Amino acid sequence: MKVKVDKTLAASIALHVLVIGWGLVSFSTRAFVMPEEDTVDVDVISSDQLSHAMAGQKDGKKENPKPLVEKVADAKPVDDAVGKIDDKKAPVVTETAPPPTPKVEEKPEKKPDPPKKVENKPKEEPKPVEKKPDPVKPDPIAEAIKKEEKKPPPKPVQQAAKPPPEQKPKERVFDESKIAALLDKRDPTRASITGATLNSNAALGTAKGKSADNSATWGAMFRQQVERCWKNKPYGSLEEQRTQVVIDIDLKRDGTLARMPVPETTPSTPYMRVYQESALRAIIACQPYNLPAGWFDEWKAFAPVFKENNT
Amino acid sequence: MTDKIDWCATRIRLDRRQMISGIAAFSALAGAPFRQAFGQEGGRKQIPIPGGDFAPVPIAIPNFAAGTPGDAEVGVGVTQVITNNLKRSGLFAPIDQSAYLEKTVNIDAAPNFNNWKSINAQALVTGRMTRQGNGRVKAEFRLWDVNTGQQLAGQQYDTSAEYWRRIAHIISDQIYERMTGEKGYFDTRVVFVDESGSAQHRVKRLALMDQDGANVRYLTRGADLVLTPRFSPSTQEITYMEFGQGDPRVYLLNIETGQREIVGNFPGMSFSPRFSPDGQRIIMSLQQGGNSNLFVMDLRSKAMTRLTDTPAIDTSPSYAPDGSQLCFESDRGGKPQIYVMPATGGQAQRISFGDGTYSTPVWSPRGDYIAFTKQGGGQFAIGIMKTDGSGERILTSGFHNEGPTFAPNGRVVMFFRDPGGNSGPSLFTVDVSGRNELRVPTPGFASDPAWSPLLS
């Protein structure tokens, strides 16, 4: 009797064999190789260490004498480089509230921000012209402002200059609850700092300041590596609490020692001597050190401080 | 001196670096002001390396060379004693001799350090034993740092041939001291109570041995029960308590001459004696009715001074190493606790406040700890605490542990342990950190150990 073969079953088997066979061949021919990556040492640092690494250095040497320049033009230094740059028009510093002597007491309320730099909108061309010729004398300006008052546009000046025309100084009462309304709520703006050549490096701090110092990173990498070898420090001594050893080391680019490490102090006790020797042994035994090449200038010469955890 | 030179070199190089960067042309001599003027710029960045770890120092000790053909045996013996000492300290890991690439090393030349680096040795000991014409033997040794190639120590000794073990102990102490920064304790002896016979008819004899268990000598014949032997700081005398025909009495025994005397002549028991740090006085307890108080006796004038006067049992006194204070056990508060008071008597301060009772306090020769036996919860533990009672640390605990005594450097505590049953007690040592508990070999059962000061 002839065995009846289910054609669909046969087809299914054939198909499976094909697919699996193809899979075996095609997958196996391509070895699954992970691209080799350099290991990156990751170190968890405390907030203290972070703030240390990020801290600026006030007494750092001024390395960059060139002032910050944002735009090439005639040099026009800006005292305080704070605020948004608004170069639509050079900022005009108005003498807000021309100083009529009787109103001295009231000034603070009107000028909560004494060095107010008011920026005029393009519309107000006439005003600076009127003002500038004779900004010292209060009266002409007051009159000019009176005239301007009837025209609505120049808001800031209006606000600042309003009091003089009204000439009712005694009616004005300082209302503490409305002090917010008197404040200038515009963002402070300033002109670009101009100079002969562009220089985007703000001159506060230097590249050698702590802010640019990456020792938290390469220092941690060094520590991890040297600690592997620092296994034979003495322990249990009475002097343990105050033990600290500083050793000057010079490294070559390949991470090996350029010379024998040199302790910064001569040990005062046998225990300190042994402690120092254990640190020296660790430094020598653990080379070469794998440190980031980009920071070679920093780590080519430094001084690890070997100390107890509790100090 | 080399430090000085290297230090100057550092400055010169720093100057050059600064000059290249066009800052200023300082002369090499201007190093110091330069460094000050620029603060961090001139100095090196300091990277803190906190911690580190402890692991025994791998040390290679090839057999000491023989100066004459007949000295090979003693050379091997000295090497074995040193190896054993250092290994038992727990601070060294002597490398097995079969791993050595060189079997013997010439002491007169600098070793080939690469051969020792390759087996991961950090220190290397080379030495030689030479028999002299007069029957004495000369021992020489050098200790090398394999990584830096520097000689750390080197000595030679001359002694009569039978004291070769002591030479080995002295060399061990030198190595220990140079590698750990603390005094060694190998050239010491231990007096203990040797126990033999059945549990019902135990014979107790005073015995003396080297700290490693060698050279056991018996000091008493075992007719009477002896307890609590204590070494004099002068190492020639032992004080102990013996049950003779009448009450237990405190005795003084010269271990060189064998001469023995009763300390004082009092009615009632006298017990738990101990020497003062200068060896001139013995402090002990005297029974007074149902109580006992502390007395100190000047060994020369035989004058007795009372230190405590309480309706309680004051016992187990032990002096601080400077002799200014003493600690003792007292049940004046209800149950036995440890108290500290001035050595001249006066107000006593209780320092033990944990659960259970505290007894047999011993002040460390280093001055930092007081060791004690703590009883509680059916267990006897050996522990240490700081001299103000803080930082209590139990070193070992079990069915019965008792009688701590410090090694002269204060780093190791010896005590005896009785596992119970038909067995008997034996001696153990443990580091004050609680690590490295080791049994001390004794010929039979042993209890009540007392460690001598360094012999040399």
Short mmCIF file of N, CA, C and O in Angstrom, two decimals, chain A residues 61 208 213 215 218-219 222-223 226-227 230-238 246 248-250 259 262 264 266 270-271 273-274 277 281 284 301-307 309, chain B residues 3 6 10 13 17 23 38 40-41 44-58 91 122 145 147-148 152 177-182 366 368 411 431 433 435:
data_model
loop_
_atom_site.label_atom_id
_atom_site.label_comp_id
_atom_site.label_asym_id
_atom_site.label_seq_id
_atom_site.Cartn_x
_atom_site.Cartn_y
_atom_site.Cartn_z
N LYS A 61 46.07 83.19 37.66
CA LYS A 61 46.86 84.10 36.84
C LYS A 61 46.05 84.47 35.61
O LYS A 61 45.44 83.61 34.96
N LYS A 208 43.81 77.56 33.28
CA LYS A 208 44.48 76.80 34.34
C LYS A 208 43.74 76.88 35.66
O LYS A 208 44.20 76.37 36.66
N ASP A 213 39.94 72.39 35.10
CA ASP A 213 40.81 71.33 35.56
C ASP A 213 40.01 70.04 35.64
O ASP A 213 38.97 69.98 36.26
N SER A 215 40.95 67.24 36.94
CA SER A 215 41.65 66.30 37.81
C SER A 215 40.69 65.34 38.49
O SER A 215 41.06 64.26 38.90
N TRP A 218 40.71 62.40 35.80
CA TRP A 218 41.93 61.60 35.65
C TRP A 218 42.49 61.23 37.00
O TRP A 218 43.13 60.18 37.15
N GLY A 219 42.22 62.06 38.01
CA GLY A 219 42.67 61.72 39.37
C GLY A 219 42.00 60.46 39.86
O GLY A 219 42.63 59.59 40.46
N PHE A 222 43.51 57.55 38.11
CA PHE A 222 44.80 57.20 38.70
C PHE A 222 44.59 56.47 40.02
O PHE A 222 45.24 55.47 40.31
N ARG A 223 43.65 56.99 40.81
CA ARG A 223 43.44 56.41 42.14
C ARG A 223 43.01 54.95 42.02
O ARG A 223 43.53 54.08 42.70
N VAL A 226 46.07 52.88 41.07
CA VAL A 226 47.15 52.73 42.05
C VAL A 226 46.64 51.97 43.28
O VAL A 226 47.40 51.28 43.94
N GLU A 227 45.36 52.10 43.57
CA GLU A 227 44.84 51.40 44.75
C GLU A 227 44.89 49.89 44.58
O GLU A 227 44.96 49.16 45.56
N TRP A 230 48.09 49.09 46.06
CA TRP A 230 48.42 49.57 47.40
C TRP A 230 47.80 48.61 48.41
O TRP A 230 46.78 48.88 49.01
N LYS A 231 48.43 47.47 48.54
CA LYS A 231 47.85 46.41 49.35
C LYS A 231 48.63 46.19 50.63
O LYS A 231 48.19 45.46 51.49
N ASN A 232 49.78 46.76 50.73
CA ASN A 232 50.64 46.39 51.84
C ASN A 232 50.91 47.53 52.79
O ASN A 232 51.97 47.64 53.37
N LYS A 233 49.95 48.41 52.89
CA LYS A 233 50.18 49.48 53.86
C LYS A 233 50.10 48.89 55.26
O LYS A 233 49.35 47.95 55.51
N PRO A 234 50.88 49.43 56.17
CA PRO A 234 50.80 48.92 57.54
C PRO A 234 49.46 49.33 58.15
O PRO A 234 48.85 50.30 57.72
N TYR A 235 49.01 48.59 59.10
CA TYR A 235 47.74 48.95 59.72
C TYR A 235 47.84 48.73 61.23
O TYR A 235 48.71 48.04 61.72
N GLY A 236 46.90 49.33 61.92
CA GLY A 236 46.77 49.07 63.34
C GLY A 236 47.74 49.84 64.22
O GLY A 236 47.81 49.60 65.41
N SER A 237 48.45 50.80 63.64
CA SER A 237 49.38 51.57 64.47
C SER A 237 48.64 52.68 65.20
O SER A 237 47.58 53.11 64.78
N LEU A 238 49.24 53.13 66.27
CA LEU A 238 48.66 54.26 66.99
C LEU A 238 48.71 55.52 66.14
O LEU A 238 47.92 56.43 66.31
N VAL A 246 52.70 62.47 50.86
CA VAL A 246 52.60 63.11 49.55
C VAL A 246 53.83 62.72 48.73
O VAL A 246 54.95 62.81 49.22
N ASP A 248 55.72 63.08 44.92
CA ASP A 248 55.76 63.71 43.60
C ASP A 248 56.04 62.65 42.55
O ASP A 248 57.01 61.90 42.68
N ILE A 249 55.20 62.59 41.55
CA ILE A 249 55.50 61.65 40.48
C ILE A 249 55.46 62.35 39.13
O ILE A 249 54.70 63.30 38.92
N ASP A 250 56.30 61.91 38.23
CA ASP A 250 56.35 62.41 36.86
C ASP A 250 56.08 61.23 35.94
O ASP A 250 56.75 60.21 36.02
N ARG A 259 60.62 59.04 36.14
CA ARG A 259 61.73 58.89 37.09
C ARG A 259 61.15 58.27 38.35
O ARG A 259 59.92 58.14 38.49
N VAL A 262 59.22 60.66 44.15
CA VAL A 262 59.95 61.29 45.26
C VAL A 262 58.99 61.74 46.35
O VAL A 262 58.11 62.56 46.09
N GLU A 264 57.57 63.94 49.30
CA GLU A 264 57.81 65.36 49.54
C GLU A 264 58.41 65.62 50.92
O GLU A 264 58.97 66.67 51.16
N THR A 266 60.54 63.80 54.44
CA THR A 266 61.24 62.64 54.98
C THR A 266 60.44 62.16 56.18
O THR A 266 60.01 62.97 57.00
N PRO A 270 59.37 55.39 62.20
CA PRO A 270 59.46 54.15 61.43
C PRO A 270 58.15 53.81 60.74
O PRO A 270 58.14 53.34 59.61
N TYR A 271 57.05 54.08 61.42
CA TYR A 271 55.75 53.76 60.83
C TYR A 271 55.51 54.60 59.58
O TYR A 271 55.07 54.09 58.54
N ARG A 273 57.74 55.87 57.71
CA ARG A 273 58.65 55.40 56.66
C ARG A 273 58.05 54.19 55.94
O ARG A 273 58.05 54.12 54.72
N VAL A 274 57.51 53.27 56.72
CA VAL A 274 56.93 52.08 56.12
C VAL A 274 55.70 52.43 55.29
O VAL A 274 55.49 51.92 54.19
N GLU A 277 56.85 53.90 52.12
CA GLU A 277 57.39 52.87 51.23
C GLU A 277 56.28 52.05 50.59
O GLU A 277 56.38 51.65 49.42
N ARG A 281 55.91 51.66 46.66
CA ARG A 281 55.82 50.34 46.02
C ARG A 281 54.60 50.26 45.13
O ARG A 281 54.65 49.75 44.02
N ILE A 284 55.08 52.25 41.90
CA ILE A 284 56.00 51.59 40.98
C ILE A 284 55.36 50.33 40.39
O ILE A 284 55.44 50.07 39.19
N ALA A 301 52.90 65.63 35.69
CA ALA A 301 53.59 65.85 36.97
C ALA A 301 52.54 66.21 38.01
O ALA A 301 51.86 67.22 37.87
N PHE A 302 52.37 65.37 38.98
CA PHE A 302 51.41 65.68 40.05
C PHE A 302 51.84 64.96 41.32
O PHE A 302 52.89 64.30 41.37
N ALA A 303 51.04 65.12 42.34
CA ALA A 303 51.43 64.57 43.65
C ALA A 303 50.25 63.86 44.30
O ALA A 303 49.38 64.50 44.87
N PRO A 304 50.19 62.54 44.19
CA PRO A 304 49.15 61.82 44.92
C PRO A 304 49.39 61.90 46.43
O PRO A 304 50.54 61.88 46.87
N VAL A 305 48.31 62.01 47.17
CA VAL A 305 48.39 62.10 48.64
C VAL A 305 47.81 60.80 49.21
O VAL A 305 46.60 60.59 49.16
N PHE A 306 48.66 59.94 49.71
CA PHE A 306 48.20 58.68 50.27
C PHE A 306 47.83 58.91 51.72
O PHE A 306 48.64 59.40 52.50
N LYS A 307 46.60 58.57 52.09
CA LYS A 307 46.20 58.83 53.46
C LYS A 307 45.14 57.83 53.89
O LYS A 307 44.58 57.10 53.07
N ASN A 309 41.55 56.57 55.23
CA ASN A 309 40.17 56.92 54.90
C ASN A 309 39.57 57.91 55.88
O ASN A 309 38.78 58.75 55.52
N ASP B 3 67.08 62.50 48.51
CA ASP B 3 65.81 63.22 48.48
C ASP B 3 66.03 64.69 48.13
O ASP B 3 65.34 65.26 47.32
N ASP B 6 66.92 65.23 44.40
CA ASP B 6 65.77 65.07 43.52
C ASP B 6 64.83 66.26 43.61
O ASP B 6 64.24 66.70 42.64
N THR B 10 63.48 68.83 40.69
CA THR B 10 62.09 69.12 40.40
C THR B 10 61.90 70.60 40.13
O THR B 10 61.26 71.01 39.18
N ARG B 13 63.29 71.83 36.81
CA ARG B 13 62.46 71.45 35.67
C ARG B 13 61.21 72.33 35.59
O ARG B 13 60.79 72.74 34.53
N ARG B 17 59.92 74.79 32.50
CA ARG B 17 58.60 74.72 31.89
C ARG B 17 57.95 76.10 31.84
O ARG B 17 57.36 76.52 30.86
N ILE B 23 56.52 83.05 30.56
CA ILE B 23 56.07 83.85 31.70
C ILE B 23 57.19 84.76 32.18
O ILE B 23 57.06 85.96 32.21
N PHE B 38 53.52 81.83 42.78
CA PHE B 38 52.47 81.35 41.88
C PHE B 38 51.58 80.29 42.51
O PHE B 38 50.71 79.76 41.85
N GLN B 40 49.51 77.52 43.39
CA GLN B 40 49.16 76.27 42.73
C GLN B 40 49.90 76.08 41.41
O GLN B 40 50.21 74.99 41.02
N GLU B 41 50.14 77.19 40.73
CA GLU B 41 50.77 77.08 39.44
C GLU B 41 52.12 76.39 39.54
O GLU B 41 52.48 75.57 38.74
N ARG B 44 52.59 71.11 42.72
CA ARG B 44 51.98 70.01 41.99
C ARG B 44 50.54 69.84 42.44
O ARG B 44 50.22 70.05 43.59
N LYS B 45 49.74 69.44 41.50
CA LYS B 45 48.36 69.15 41.85
C LYS B 45 48.34 67.90 42.73
O LYS B 45 48.99 66.91 42.44
N GLN B 46 47.60 68.00 43.82
CA GLN B 46 47.56 66.87 44.75
C GLN B 46 46.30 66.05 44.52
O GLN B 46 45.21 66.60 44.43
N ILE B 47 46.49 64.78 44.35
CA ILE B 47 45.38 63.86 44.12
C ILE B 47 45.24 62.98 45.35
O ILE B 47 46.15 62.20 45.65
N PRO B 48 44.14 63.09 46.09
CA PRO B 48 44.02 62.26 47.29
C PRO B 48 43.81 60.79 46.95
O PRO B 48 43.03 60.46 46.06
N ILE B 49 44.55 59.93 47.63
CA ILE B 49 44.39 58.49 47.47
C ILE B 49 43.99 57.95 48.84
O ILE B 49 44.86 57.58 49.64
N PRO B 50 42.73 57.96 49.18
CA PRO B 50 42.35 57.49 50.51
C PRO B 50 42.23 55.98 50.52
O PRO B 50 41.92 55.37 49.51
N GLY B 51 42.48 55.43 51.67
CA GLY B 51 42.22 53.99 51.79
C GLY B 51 43.45 53.16 51.58
O GLY B 51 44.40 53.25 52.31
N GLY B 52 43.44 52.38 50.54
CA GLY B 52 44.47 51.37 50.41
C GLY B 52 43.95 50.14 51.13
O GLY B 52 42.88 50.16 51.74
N ASP B 53 44.71 49.11 51.07
CA ASP B 53 44.19 47.88 51.64
C ASP B 53 45.31 47.17 52.35
O ASP B 53 46.48 47.48 52.17
N PHE B 54 44.91 46.20 53.15
CA PHE B 54 45.94 45.42 53.80
C PHE B 54 45.96 44.01 53.23
O PHE B 54 44.93 43.37 53.11
N ALA B 55 47.12 43.57 52.87
CA ALA B 55 47.32 42.16 52.53
C ALA B 55 48.71 41.80 53.03
O ALA B 55 49.59 42.65 53.07
N PRO B 56 48.92 40.57 53.44
CA PRO B 56 50.25 40.19 53.92
C PRO B 56 51.31 40.46 52.84
O PRO B 56 51.05 40.28 51.65
N VAL B 57 52.46 40.92 53.28
CA VAL B 57 53.54 41.24 52.34
C VAL B 57 54.17 39.95 51.83
O VAL B 57 54.69 39.16 52.63
N PRO B 58 54.16 39.72 50.52
CA PRO B 58 54.84 38.53 50.00
C PRO B 58 56.36 38.70 50.18
O PRO B 58 56.93 39.68 49.70
N LEU B 91 51.18 39.23 59.03
CA LEU B 91 51.47 40.42 58.24
C LEU B 91 52.36 40.10 57.05
O LEU B 91 52.62 40.96 56.21
N GLN B 122 57.78 41.00 47.35
CA GLN B 122 58.00 42.44 47.58
C GLN B 122 59.23 42.67 48.43
O GLN B 122 59.79 43.75 48.41
N ASP B 145 64.17 45.60 49.42
CA ASP B 145 62.90 45.93 48.79
C ASP B 145 63.04 45.56 47.32
O ASP B 145 63.83 46.16 46.59
N ASN B 147 61.02 45.89 44.72
CA ASN B 147 60.57 46.85 43.70
C ASN B 147 61.53 48.00 43.51
O ASN B 147 61.76 48.45 42.39
N THR B 148 62.06 48.53 44.59
CA THR B 148 62.94 49.69 44.46
C THR B 148 64.40 49.28 44.44
O THR B 148 65.25 50.10 44.11
N LEU B 152 66.85 47.54 52.88
CA LEU B 152 66.07 48.15 53.96
C LEU B 152 66.73 47.94 55.31
O LEU B 152 66.55 48.74 56.22
N GLU B 177 60.06 44.87 62.21
CA GLU B 177 60.10 46.29 62.55
C GLU B 177 60.31 47.15 61.32
O GLU B 177 59.66 48.18 61.15
N ARG B 178 61.20 46.69 60.43
CA ARG B 178 61.49 47.48 59.24
C ARG B 178 60.31 47.49 58.26
O ARG B 178 60.10 48.45 57.54
N MET B 179 59.56 46.40 58.24
CA MET B 179 58.47 46.30 57.26
C MET B 179 57.14 46.82 57.78
O MET B 179 56.24 47.11 57.00
N THR B 180 56.96 46.87 59.11
CA THR B 180 55.67 47.33 59.63
C THR B 180 55.79 48.65 60.36
O THR B 180 54.78 49.29 60.64
N GLY B 181 57.01 49.07 60.69
CA GLY B 181 57.16 50.31 61.42
C GLY B 181 56.90 50.18 62.90
O GLY B 181 56.87 51.16 63.62
N GLU B 182 56.68 48.95 63.37
CA GLU B 182 56.46 48.75 64.80
C GLU B 182 57.43 47.71 65.34
O GLU B 182 57.94 46.88 64.61
N ARG B 366 51.41 49.01 74.78
CA ARG B 366 51.41 50.16 73.89
C ARG B 366 50.56 51.29 74.48
O ARG B 366 50.60 52.42 74.03
N ASP B 368 47.26 51.66 74.41
CA ASP B 368 46.04 52.08 73.74
C ASP B 368 44.80 51.27 74.14
O ASP B 368 43.70 51.77 74.06
N ARG B 411 50.35 44.42 69.74
CA ARG B 411 49.60 44.10 68.52
C ARG B 411 48.92 42.74 68.57
O ARG B 411 48.02 42.46 67.79
N ASP B 431 45.36 38.72 66.60
CA ASP B 431 45.74 40.12 66.38
C ASP B 431 44.71 41.03 67.06
O ASP B 431 43.54 40.66 67.18
N SER B 433 43.26 43.34 65.88
CA SER B 433 42.19 43.63 64.91
C SER B 433 41.16 42.52 64.89
O SER B 433 40.11 42.66 64.28
N ARG B 435 41.95 39.56 63.62
CA ARG B 435 42.36 38.63 62.56
C ARG B 435 43.38 37.64 63.08
O ARG B 435 43.96 37.81 64.13
#
